[in-house]
PDB file of C-alpha atoms in Angstrom:
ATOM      1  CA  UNK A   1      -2.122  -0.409  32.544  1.00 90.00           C
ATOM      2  CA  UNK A   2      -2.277  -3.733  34.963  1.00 91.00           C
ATOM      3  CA  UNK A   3       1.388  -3.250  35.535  1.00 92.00           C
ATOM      4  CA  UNK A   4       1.201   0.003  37.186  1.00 90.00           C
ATOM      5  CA  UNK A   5      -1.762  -1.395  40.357  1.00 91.00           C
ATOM      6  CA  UNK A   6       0.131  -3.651  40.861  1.00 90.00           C
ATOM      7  CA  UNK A   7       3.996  -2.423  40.988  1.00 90.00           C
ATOM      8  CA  UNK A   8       4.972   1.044  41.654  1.00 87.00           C
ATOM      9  CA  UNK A   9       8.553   0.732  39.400  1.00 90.00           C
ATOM     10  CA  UNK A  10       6.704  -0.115  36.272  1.00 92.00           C
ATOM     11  CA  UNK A  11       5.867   3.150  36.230  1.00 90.00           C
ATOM     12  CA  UNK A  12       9.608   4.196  35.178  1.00 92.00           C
ATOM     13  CA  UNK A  13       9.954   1.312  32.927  1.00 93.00           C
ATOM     14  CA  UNK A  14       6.957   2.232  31.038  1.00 94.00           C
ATOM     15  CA  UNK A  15       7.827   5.372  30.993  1.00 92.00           C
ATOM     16  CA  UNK A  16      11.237   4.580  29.073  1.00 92.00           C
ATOM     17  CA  UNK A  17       9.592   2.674  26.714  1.00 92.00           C
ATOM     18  CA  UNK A  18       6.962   5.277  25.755  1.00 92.00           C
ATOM     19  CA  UNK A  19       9.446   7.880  25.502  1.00 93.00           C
ATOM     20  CA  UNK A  20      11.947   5.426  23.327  1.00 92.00           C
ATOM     21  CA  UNK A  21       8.998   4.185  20.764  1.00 92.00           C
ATOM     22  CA  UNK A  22       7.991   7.688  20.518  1.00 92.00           C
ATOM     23  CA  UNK A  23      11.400   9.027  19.403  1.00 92.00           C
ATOM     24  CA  UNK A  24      11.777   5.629  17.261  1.00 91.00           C
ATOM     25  CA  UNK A  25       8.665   7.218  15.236  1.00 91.00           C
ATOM     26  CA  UNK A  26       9.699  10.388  14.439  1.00 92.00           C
ATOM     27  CA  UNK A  27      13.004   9.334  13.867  1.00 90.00           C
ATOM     28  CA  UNK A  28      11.810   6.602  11.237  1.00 89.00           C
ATOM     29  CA  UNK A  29       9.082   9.368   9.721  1.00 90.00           C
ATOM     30  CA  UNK A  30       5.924   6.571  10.717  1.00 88.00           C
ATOM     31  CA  UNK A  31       3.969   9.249  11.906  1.00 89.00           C
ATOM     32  CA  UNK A  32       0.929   7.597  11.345  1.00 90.00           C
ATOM     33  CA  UNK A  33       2.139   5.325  14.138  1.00 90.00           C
ATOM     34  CA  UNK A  34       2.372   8.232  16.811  1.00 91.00           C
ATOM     35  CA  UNK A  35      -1.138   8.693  17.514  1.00 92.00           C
ATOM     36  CA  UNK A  36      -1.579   4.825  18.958  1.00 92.00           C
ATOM     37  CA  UNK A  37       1.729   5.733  20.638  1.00 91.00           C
ATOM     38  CA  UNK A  38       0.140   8.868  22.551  1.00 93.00           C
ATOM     39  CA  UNK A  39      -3.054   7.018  22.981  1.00 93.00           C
ATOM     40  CA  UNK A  40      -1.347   4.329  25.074  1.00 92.00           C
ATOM     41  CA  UNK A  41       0.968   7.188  26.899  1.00 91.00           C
ATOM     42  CA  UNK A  42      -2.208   9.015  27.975  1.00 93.00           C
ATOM     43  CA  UNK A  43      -3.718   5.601  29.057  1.00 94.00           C
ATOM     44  CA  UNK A  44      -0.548   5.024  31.129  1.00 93.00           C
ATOM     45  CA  UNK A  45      -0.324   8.488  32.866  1.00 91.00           C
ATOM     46  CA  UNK A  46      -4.314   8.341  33.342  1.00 93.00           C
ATOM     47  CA  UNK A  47      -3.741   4.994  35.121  1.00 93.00           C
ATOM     48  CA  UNK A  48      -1.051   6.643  37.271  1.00 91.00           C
ATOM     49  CA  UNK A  49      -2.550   9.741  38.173  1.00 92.00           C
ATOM     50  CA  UNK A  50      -5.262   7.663  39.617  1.00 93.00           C
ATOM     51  CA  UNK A  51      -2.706   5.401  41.557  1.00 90.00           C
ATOM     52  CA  UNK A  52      -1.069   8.498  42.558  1.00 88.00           C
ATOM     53  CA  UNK A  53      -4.858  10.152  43.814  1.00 90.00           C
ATOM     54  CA  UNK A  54      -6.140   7.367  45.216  1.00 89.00           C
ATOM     55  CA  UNK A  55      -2.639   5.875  47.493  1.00 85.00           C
ATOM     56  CA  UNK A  56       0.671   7.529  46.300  1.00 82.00           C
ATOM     57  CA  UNK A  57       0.146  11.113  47.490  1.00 83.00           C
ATOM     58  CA  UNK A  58      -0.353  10.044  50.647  1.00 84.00           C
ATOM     59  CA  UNK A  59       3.105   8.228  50.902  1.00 81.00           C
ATOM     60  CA  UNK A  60       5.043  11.034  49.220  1.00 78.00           C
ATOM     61  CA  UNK A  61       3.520  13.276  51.483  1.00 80.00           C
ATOM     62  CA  UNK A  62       4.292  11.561  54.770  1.00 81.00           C
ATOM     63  CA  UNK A  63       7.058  13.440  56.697  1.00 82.00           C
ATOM     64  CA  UNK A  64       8.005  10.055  58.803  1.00 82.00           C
ATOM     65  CA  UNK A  65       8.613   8.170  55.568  1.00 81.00           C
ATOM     66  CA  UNK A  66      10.298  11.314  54.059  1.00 79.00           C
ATOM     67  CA  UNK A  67      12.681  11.486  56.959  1.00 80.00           C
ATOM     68  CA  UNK A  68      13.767   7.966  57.127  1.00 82.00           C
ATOM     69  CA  UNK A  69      14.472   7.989  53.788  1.00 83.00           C
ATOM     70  CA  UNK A  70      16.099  11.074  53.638  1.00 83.00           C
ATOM     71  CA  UNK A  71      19.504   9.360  52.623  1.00 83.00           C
ATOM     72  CA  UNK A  72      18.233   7.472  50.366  1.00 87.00           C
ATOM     73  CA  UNK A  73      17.487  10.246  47.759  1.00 89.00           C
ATOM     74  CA  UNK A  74      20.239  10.509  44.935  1.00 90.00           C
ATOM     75  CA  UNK A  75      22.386  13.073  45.881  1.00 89.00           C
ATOM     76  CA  UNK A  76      24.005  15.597  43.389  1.00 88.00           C
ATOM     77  CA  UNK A  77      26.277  16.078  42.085  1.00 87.00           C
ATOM     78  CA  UNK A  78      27.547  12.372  41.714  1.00 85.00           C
ATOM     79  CA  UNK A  79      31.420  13.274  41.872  1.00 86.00           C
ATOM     80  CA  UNK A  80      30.478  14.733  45.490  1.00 86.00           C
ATOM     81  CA  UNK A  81      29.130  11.804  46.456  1.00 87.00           C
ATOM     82  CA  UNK A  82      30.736   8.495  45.224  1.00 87.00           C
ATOM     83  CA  UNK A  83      30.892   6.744  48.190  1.00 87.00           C
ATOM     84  CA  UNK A  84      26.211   6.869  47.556  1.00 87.00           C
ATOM     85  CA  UNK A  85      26.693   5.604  44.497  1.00 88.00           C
ATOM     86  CA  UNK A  86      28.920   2.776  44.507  1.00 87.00           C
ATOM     87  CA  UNK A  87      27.001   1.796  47.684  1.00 86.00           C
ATOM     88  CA  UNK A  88      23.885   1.814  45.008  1.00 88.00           C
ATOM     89  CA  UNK A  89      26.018   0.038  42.959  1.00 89.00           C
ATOM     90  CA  UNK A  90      27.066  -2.572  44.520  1.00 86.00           C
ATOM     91  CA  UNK A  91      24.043  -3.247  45.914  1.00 86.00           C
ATOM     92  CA  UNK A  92      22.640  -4.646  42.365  1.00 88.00           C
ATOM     93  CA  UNK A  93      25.182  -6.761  41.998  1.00 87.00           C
ATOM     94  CA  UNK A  94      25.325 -10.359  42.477  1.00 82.00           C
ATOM     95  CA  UNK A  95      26.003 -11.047  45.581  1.00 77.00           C
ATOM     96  CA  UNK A  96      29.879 -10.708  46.397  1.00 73.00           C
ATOM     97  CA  UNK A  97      29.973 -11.033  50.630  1.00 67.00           C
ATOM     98  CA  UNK A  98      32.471  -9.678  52.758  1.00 65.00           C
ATOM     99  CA  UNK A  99      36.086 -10.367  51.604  1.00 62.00           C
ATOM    100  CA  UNK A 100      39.262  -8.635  50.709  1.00 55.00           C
ATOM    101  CA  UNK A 101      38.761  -8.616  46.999  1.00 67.00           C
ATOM    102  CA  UNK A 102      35.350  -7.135  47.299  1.00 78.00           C
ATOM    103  CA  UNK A 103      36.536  -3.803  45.435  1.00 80.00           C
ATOM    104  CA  UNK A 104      38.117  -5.499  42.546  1.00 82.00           C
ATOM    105  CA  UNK A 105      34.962  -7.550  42.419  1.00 84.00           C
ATOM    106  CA  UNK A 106      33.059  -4.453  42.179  1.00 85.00           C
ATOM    107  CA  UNK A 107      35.252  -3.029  39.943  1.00 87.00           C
ATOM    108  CA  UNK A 108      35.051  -6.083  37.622  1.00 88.00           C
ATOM    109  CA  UNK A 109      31.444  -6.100  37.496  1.00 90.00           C
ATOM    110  CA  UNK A 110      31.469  -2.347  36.617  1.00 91.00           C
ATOM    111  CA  UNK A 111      33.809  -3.204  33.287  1.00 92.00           C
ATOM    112  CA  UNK A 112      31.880  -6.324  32.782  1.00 92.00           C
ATOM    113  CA  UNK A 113      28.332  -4.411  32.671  1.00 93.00           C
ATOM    114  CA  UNK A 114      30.376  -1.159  30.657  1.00 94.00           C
ATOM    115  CA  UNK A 115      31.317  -3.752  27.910  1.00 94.00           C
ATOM    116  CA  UNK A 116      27.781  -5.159  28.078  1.00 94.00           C
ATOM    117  CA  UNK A 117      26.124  -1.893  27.367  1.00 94.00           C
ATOM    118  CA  UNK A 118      28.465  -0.832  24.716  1.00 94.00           C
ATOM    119  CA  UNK A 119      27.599  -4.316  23.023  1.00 94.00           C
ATOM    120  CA  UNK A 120      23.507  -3.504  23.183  1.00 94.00           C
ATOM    121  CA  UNK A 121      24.537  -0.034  21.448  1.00 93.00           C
ATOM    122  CA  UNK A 122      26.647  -2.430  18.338  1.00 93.00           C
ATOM    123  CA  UNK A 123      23.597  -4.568  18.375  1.00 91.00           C
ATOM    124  CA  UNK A 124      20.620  -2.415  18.677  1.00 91.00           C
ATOM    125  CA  UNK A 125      20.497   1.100  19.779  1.00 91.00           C
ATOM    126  CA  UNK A 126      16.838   0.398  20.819  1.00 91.00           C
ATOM    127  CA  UNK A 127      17.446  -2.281  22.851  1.00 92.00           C
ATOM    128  CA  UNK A 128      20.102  -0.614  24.486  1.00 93.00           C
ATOM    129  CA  UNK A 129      18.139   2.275  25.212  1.00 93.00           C
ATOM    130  CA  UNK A 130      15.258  -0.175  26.579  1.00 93.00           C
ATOM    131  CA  UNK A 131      17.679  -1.662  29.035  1.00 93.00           C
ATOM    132  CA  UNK A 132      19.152   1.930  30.307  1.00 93.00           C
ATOM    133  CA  UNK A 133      15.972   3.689  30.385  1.00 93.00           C
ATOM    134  CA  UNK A 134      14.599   2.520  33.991  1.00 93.00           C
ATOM    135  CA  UNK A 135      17.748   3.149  35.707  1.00 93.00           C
ATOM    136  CA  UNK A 136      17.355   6.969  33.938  1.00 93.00           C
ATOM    137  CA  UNK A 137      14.023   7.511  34.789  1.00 93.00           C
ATOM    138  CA  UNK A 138      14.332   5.920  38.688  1.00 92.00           C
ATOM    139  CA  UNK A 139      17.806   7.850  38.739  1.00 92.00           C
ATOM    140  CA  UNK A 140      15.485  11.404  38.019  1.00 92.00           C
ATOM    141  CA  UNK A 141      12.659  10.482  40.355  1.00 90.00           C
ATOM    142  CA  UNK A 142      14.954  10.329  43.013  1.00 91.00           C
ATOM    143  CA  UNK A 143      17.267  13.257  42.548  1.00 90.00           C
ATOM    144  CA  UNK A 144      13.361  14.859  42.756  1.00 88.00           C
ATOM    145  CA  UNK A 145      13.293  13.327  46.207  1.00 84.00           C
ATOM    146  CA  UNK A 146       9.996  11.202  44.502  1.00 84.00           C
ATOM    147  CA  UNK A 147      11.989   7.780  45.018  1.00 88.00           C
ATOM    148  CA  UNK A 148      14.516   6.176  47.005  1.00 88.00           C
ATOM    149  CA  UNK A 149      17.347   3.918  45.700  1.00 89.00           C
ATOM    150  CA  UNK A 150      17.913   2.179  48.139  1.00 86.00           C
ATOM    151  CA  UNK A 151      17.080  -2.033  49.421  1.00 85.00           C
ATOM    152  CA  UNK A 152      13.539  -3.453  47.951  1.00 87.00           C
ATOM    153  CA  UNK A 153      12.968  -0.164  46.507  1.00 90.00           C
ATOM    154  CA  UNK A 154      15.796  -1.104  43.943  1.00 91.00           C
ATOM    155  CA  UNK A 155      15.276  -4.805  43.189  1.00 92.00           C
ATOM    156  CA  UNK A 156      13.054  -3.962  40.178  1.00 93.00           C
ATOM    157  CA  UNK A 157      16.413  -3.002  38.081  1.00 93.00           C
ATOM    158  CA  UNK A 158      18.481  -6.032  39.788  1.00 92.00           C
ATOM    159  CA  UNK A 159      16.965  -8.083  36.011  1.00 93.00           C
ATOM    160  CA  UNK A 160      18.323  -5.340  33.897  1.00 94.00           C
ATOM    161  CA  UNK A 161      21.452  -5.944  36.009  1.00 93.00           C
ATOM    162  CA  UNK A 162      21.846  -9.603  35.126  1.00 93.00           C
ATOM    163  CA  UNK A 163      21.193  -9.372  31.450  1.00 94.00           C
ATOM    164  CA  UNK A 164      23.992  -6.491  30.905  1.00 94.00           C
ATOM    165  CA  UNK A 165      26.106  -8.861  32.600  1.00 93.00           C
ATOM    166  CA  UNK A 166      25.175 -11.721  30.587  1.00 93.00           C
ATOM    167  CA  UNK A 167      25.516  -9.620  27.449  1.00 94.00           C
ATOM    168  CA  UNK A 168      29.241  -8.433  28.572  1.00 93.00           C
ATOM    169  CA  UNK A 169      30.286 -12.182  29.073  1.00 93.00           C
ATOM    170  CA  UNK A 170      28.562 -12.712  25.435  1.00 92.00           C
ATOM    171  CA  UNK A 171      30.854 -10.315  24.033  1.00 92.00           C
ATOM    172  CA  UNK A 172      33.725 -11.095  25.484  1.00 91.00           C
ATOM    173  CA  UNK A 173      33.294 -14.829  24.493  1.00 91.00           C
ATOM    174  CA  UNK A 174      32.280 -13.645  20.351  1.00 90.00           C
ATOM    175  CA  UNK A 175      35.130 -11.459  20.854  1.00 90.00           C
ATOM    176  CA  UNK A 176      38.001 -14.160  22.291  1.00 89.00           C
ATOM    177  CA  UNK A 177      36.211 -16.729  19.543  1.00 88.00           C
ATOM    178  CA  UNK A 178      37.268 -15.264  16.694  1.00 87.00           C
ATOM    179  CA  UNK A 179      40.889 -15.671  17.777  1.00 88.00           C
ATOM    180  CA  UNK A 180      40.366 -18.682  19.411  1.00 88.00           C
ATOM    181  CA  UNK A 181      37.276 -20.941  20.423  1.00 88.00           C
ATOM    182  CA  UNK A 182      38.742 -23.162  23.129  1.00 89.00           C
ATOM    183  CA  UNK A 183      40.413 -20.134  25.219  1.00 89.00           C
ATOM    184  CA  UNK A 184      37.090 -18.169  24.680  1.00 89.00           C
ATOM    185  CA  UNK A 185      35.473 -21.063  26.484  1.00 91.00           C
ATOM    186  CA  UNK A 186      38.395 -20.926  29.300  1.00 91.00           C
ATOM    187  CA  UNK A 187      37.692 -17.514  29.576  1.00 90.00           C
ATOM    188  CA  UNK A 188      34.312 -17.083  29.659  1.00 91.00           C
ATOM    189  CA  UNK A 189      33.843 -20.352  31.849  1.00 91.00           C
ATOM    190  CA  UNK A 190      36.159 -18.773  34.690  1.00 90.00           C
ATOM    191  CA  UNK A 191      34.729 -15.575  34.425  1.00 90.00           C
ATOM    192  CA  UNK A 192      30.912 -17.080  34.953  1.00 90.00           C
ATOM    193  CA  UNK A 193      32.096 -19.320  37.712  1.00 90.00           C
ATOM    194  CA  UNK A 194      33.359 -15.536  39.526  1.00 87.00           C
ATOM    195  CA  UNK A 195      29.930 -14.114  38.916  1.00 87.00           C
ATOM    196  CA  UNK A 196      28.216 -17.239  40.258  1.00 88.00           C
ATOM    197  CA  UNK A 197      30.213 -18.629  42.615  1.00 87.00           C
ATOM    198  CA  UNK A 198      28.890 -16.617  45.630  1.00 85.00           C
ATOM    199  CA  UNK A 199      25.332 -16.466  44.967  1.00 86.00           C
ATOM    200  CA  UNK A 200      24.957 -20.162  44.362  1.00 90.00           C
ATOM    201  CA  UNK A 201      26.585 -21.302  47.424  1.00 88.00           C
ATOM    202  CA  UNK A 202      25.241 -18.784  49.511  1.00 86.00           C
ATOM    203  CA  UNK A 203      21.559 -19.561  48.047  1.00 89.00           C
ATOM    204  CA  UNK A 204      22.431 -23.459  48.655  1.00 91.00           C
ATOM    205  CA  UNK A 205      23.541 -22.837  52.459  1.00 90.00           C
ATOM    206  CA  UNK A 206      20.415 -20.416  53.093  1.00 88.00           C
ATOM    207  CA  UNK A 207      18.084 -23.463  51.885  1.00 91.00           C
ATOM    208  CA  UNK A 208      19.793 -26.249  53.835  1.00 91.00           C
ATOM    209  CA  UNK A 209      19.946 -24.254  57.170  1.00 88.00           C
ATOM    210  CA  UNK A 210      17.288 -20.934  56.867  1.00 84.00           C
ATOM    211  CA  UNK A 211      18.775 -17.297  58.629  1.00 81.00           C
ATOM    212  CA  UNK A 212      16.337 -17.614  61.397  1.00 76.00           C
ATOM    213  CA  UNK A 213      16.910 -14.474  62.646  1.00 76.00           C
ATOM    214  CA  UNK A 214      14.747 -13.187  65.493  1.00 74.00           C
ATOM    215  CA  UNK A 215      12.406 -16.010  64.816  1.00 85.00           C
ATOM    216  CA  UNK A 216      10.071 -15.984  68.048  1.00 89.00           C
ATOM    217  CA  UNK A 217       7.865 -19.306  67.046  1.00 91.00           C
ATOM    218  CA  UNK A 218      10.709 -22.122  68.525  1.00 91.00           C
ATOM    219  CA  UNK A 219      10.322 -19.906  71.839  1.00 92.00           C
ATOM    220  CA  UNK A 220       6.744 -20.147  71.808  1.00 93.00           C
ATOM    221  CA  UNK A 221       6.681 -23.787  71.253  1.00 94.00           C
ATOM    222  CA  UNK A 222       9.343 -24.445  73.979  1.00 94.00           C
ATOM    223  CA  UNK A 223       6.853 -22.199  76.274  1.00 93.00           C
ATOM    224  CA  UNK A 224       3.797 -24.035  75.420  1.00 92.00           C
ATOM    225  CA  UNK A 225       5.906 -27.625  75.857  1.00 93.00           C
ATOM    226  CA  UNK A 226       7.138 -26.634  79.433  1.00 94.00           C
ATOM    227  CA  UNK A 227       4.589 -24.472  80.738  1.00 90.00           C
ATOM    228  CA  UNK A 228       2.399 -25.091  83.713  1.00 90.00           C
ATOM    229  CA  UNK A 229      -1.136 -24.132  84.671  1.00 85.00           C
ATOM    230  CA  UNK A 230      -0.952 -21.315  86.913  1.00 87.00           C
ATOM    231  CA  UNK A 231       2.506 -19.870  85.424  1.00 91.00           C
ATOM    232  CA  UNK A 232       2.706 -16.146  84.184  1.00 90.00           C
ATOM    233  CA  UNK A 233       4.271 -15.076  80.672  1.00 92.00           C
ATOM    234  CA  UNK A 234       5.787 -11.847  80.515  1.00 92.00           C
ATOM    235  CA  UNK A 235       5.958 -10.320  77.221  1.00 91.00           C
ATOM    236  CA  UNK A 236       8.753  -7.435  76.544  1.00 90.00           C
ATOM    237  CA  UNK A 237       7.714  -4.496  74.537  1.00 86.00           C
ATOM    238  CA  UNK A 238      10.442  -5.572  71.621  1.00 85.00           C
ATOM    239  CA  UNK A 239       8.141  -9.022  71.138  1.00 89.00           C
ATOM    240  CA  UNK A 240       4.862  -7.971  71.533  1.00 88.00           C
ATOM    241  CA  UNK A 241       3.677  -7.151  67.868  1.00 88.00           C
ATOM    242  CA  UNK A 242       4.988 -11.592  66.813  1.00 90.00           C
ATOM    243  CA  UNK A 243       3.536 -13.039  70.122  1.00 92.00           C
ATOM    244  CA  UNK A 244       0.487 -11.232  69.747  1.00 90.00           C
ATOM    245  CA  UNK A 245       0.414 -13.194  66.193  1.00 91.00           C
ATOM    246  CA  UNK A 246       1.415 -16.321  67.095  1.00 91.00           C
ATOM    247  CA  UNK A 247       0.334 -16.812  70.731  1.00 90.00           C
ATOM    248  CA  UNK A 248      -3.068 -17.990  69.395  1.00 89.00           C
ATOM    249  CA  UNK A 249      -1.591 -20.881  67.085  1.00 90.00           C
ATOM    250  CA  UNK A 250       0.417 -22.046  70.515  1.00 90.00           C
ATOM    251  CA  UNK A 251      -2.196 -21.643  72.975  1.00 87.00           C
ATOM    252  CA  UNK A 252      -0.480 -18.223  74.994  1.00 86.00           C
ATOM    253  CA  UNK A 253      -3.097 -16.372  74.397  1.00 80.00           C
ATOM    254  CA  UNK A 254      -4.671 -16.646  78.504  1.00 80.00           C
ATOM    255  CA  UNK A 255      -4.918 -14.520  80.843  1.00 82.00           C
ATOM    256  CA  UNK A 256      -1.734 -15.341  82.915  1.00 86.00           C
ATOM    257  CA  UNK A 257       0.060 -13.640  80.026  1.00 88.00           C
ATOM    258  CA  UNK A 258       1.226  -9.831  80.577  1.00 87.00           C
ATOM    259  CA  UNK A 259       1.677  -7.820  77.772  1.00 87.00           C
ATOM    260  CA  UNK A 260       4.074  -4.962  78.181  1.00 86.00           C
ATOM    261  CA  UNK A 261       2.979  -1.425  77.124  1.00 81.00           C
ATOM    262  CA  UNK A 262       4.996  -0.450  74.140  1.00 76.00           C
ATOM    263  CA  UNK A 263       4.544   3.307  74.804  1.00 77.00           C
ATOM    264  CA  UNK A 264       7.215   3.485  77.652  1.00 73.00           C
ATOM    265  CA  UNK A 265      10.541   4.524  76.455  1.00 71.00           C
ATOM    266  CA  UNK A 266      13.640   3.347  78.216  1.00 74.00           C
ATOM    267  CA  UNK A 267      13.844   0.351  81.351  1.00 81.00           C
ATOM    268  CA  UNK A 268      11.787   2.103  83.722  1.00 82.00           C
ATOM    269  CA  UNK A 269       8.521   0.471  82.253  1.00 82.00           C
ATOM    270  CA  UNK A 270      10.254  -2.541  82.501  1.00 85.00           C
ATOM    271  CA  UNK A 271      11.576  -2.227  85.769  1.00 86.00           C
ATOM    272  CA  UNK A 272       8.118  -1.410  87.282  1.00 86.00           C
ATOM    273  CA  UNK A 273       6.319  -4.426  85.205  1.00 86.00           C
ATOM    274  CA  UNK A 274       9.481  -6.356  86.990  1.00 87.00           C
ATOM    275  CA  UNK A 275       8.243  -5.409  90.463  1.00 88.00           C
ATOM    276  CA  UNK A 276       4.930  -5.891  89.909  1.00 87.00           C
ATOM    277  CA  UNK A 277       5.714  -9.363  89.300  1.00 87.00           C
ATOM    278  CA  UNK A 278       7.377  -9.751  93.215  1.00 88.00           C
ATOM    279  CA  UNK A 279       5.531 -12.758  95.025  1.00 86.00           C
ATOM    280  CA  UNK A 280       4.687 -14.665  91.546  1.00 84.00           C
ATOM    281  CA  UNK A 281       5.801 -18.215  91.370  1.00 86.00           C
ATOM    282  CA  UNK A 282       7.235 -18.866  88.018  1.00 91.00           C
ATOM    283  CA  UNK A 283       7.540 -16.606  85.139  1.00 93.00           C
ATOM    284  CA  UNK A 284       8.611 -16.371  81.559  1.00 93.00           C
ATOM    285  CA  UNK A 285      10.118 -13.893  80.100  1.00 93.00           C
ATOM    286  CA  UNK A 286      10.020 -13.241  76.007  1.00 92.00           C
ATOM    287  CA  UNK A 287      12.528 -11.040  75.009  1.00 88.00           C
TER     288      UNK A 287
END
């Protein structure tokens, strides 16, 4: 019931495991059990419904967010459109960055995660099921247009990702064993170091040295180092919204600084802020 405040997926994995301890039931002939099984069902959909009232509704009924995800929404039917869902795909997997063999990597994993699935089922149907029900239940939410599958909106089944693949490599290891230990160790050892290689090192050079990215706060330090008393800071419309949040941790925030308005499309805004400047002594500009 806390799961669902707090994390809009749950909702689908909740959902599979209602619907999979409910069949479990009938299928054993507890039916005594099925009543505390509803009872928690209609606590979970109560819970929703009230998420959905209070926040949700207002989301699913926004046309801007409907539009930009328009894509996003799984298409049908899937043999139309393979190139969405290999893009889906891919995108759970760890990650493989930009070479040549990036389709045989892909196509590796897919075998890899195949064999894993087909080991829950030898092991435990139920488990099985448990893993493969919130990729079922996101998968019909979004052919609904409810749910996109596409960047963060995803990362909730990246988990269920990682333990297929970790139940494939078990299985292939049990498998090779029985033949012989040392090349199941070979085997599986190689095949691990493929599936981590990338990640790790990419993890390990994103901690020593950070992706910066547009990162405005080393400008506004170098600004607030240099700057002298009567000169003017310009700010462009593309940096307003992270000077306006920083300028008052670096001292910007004076009047001497001109905010672009943000409302005027193209360079002509820009332009005319430009000449309005004419006769100023010095000036900074943050693009």
């Amino acid at each position: 019931v806390l799961a669902i405040w707090v994390s809009h997926p749950s909702a689908f994995i909740l959902a599979g495991i209602g619907l999979i301890l409910l069949v479990e039931k009938i299928l054993k002939k507890a039916y005594f059990q099925i009543p505390w099984i509803l009872g928690i069902g209609m606590m979970w959909g109560i819970t929703f419904l009230t998420t959905y009232a209070l926040s949700l509704r207002y989301l699913v009924a926004n046309k801007k967010l409907n539009d930009y995800w328009q894509g996003h929404f799984m298409p049908l039917p899937p043999w139309d459109h393979l190139a969405w869902y290999k893009s889906v795909f891919t995108s759970l997997l760890p990650d493989i960055g930009p070479n040549s063999n990036q389709a045989s990597l892909v196509a590796g994993y897919f075998v890899l995660i195949l064999i894993g699935v087909v080991s829950l089922f030898l092991r435990s149907r139920k488990i099985a099921f448990l893993m493969i029900s919130p990729f079922l239940m996101a998968s019909i939410a979004s052919a609904m247009q409810r749910y996109p599958l596409s960047g963060r909106f995803i990362h909730f089944l990246v988990p269920f990702v990682v333990l297929l693949l970790a139940e494939g490599l078990g299985r292939i290891y049990s498998s090779c064993a029985s033949f012989n230990r040392k090349a199941a160790l070979i085997v599986y050892g190689f095949l691990a170091l493929i599936i981590l290689w990338r990640p790790v090192t990419s993890a390990s050079h994103n901690a020593l040295t950070p992706p910066m990215g547009e990162d405005i706060k080393p400008v506004l330090a170098y600004i607030q180092e240099h700057m002298q008393e009567k000169d003017i800071i310009y700010v462009h419309k593309g940096s307003v919204v992270p000077f306006i949040y920083y300028a008052s941790s670096y001292g910007l925030n004076t009047d001497n600084t001109i905010i672009a308005d943000v409302s005027n499309k193209g360079t002509k805004g820009f332009i005319s802020d430009v000449k309005n400047l004419k006769g100023k002594n010095r000036i900074w500009f943050i693009f």
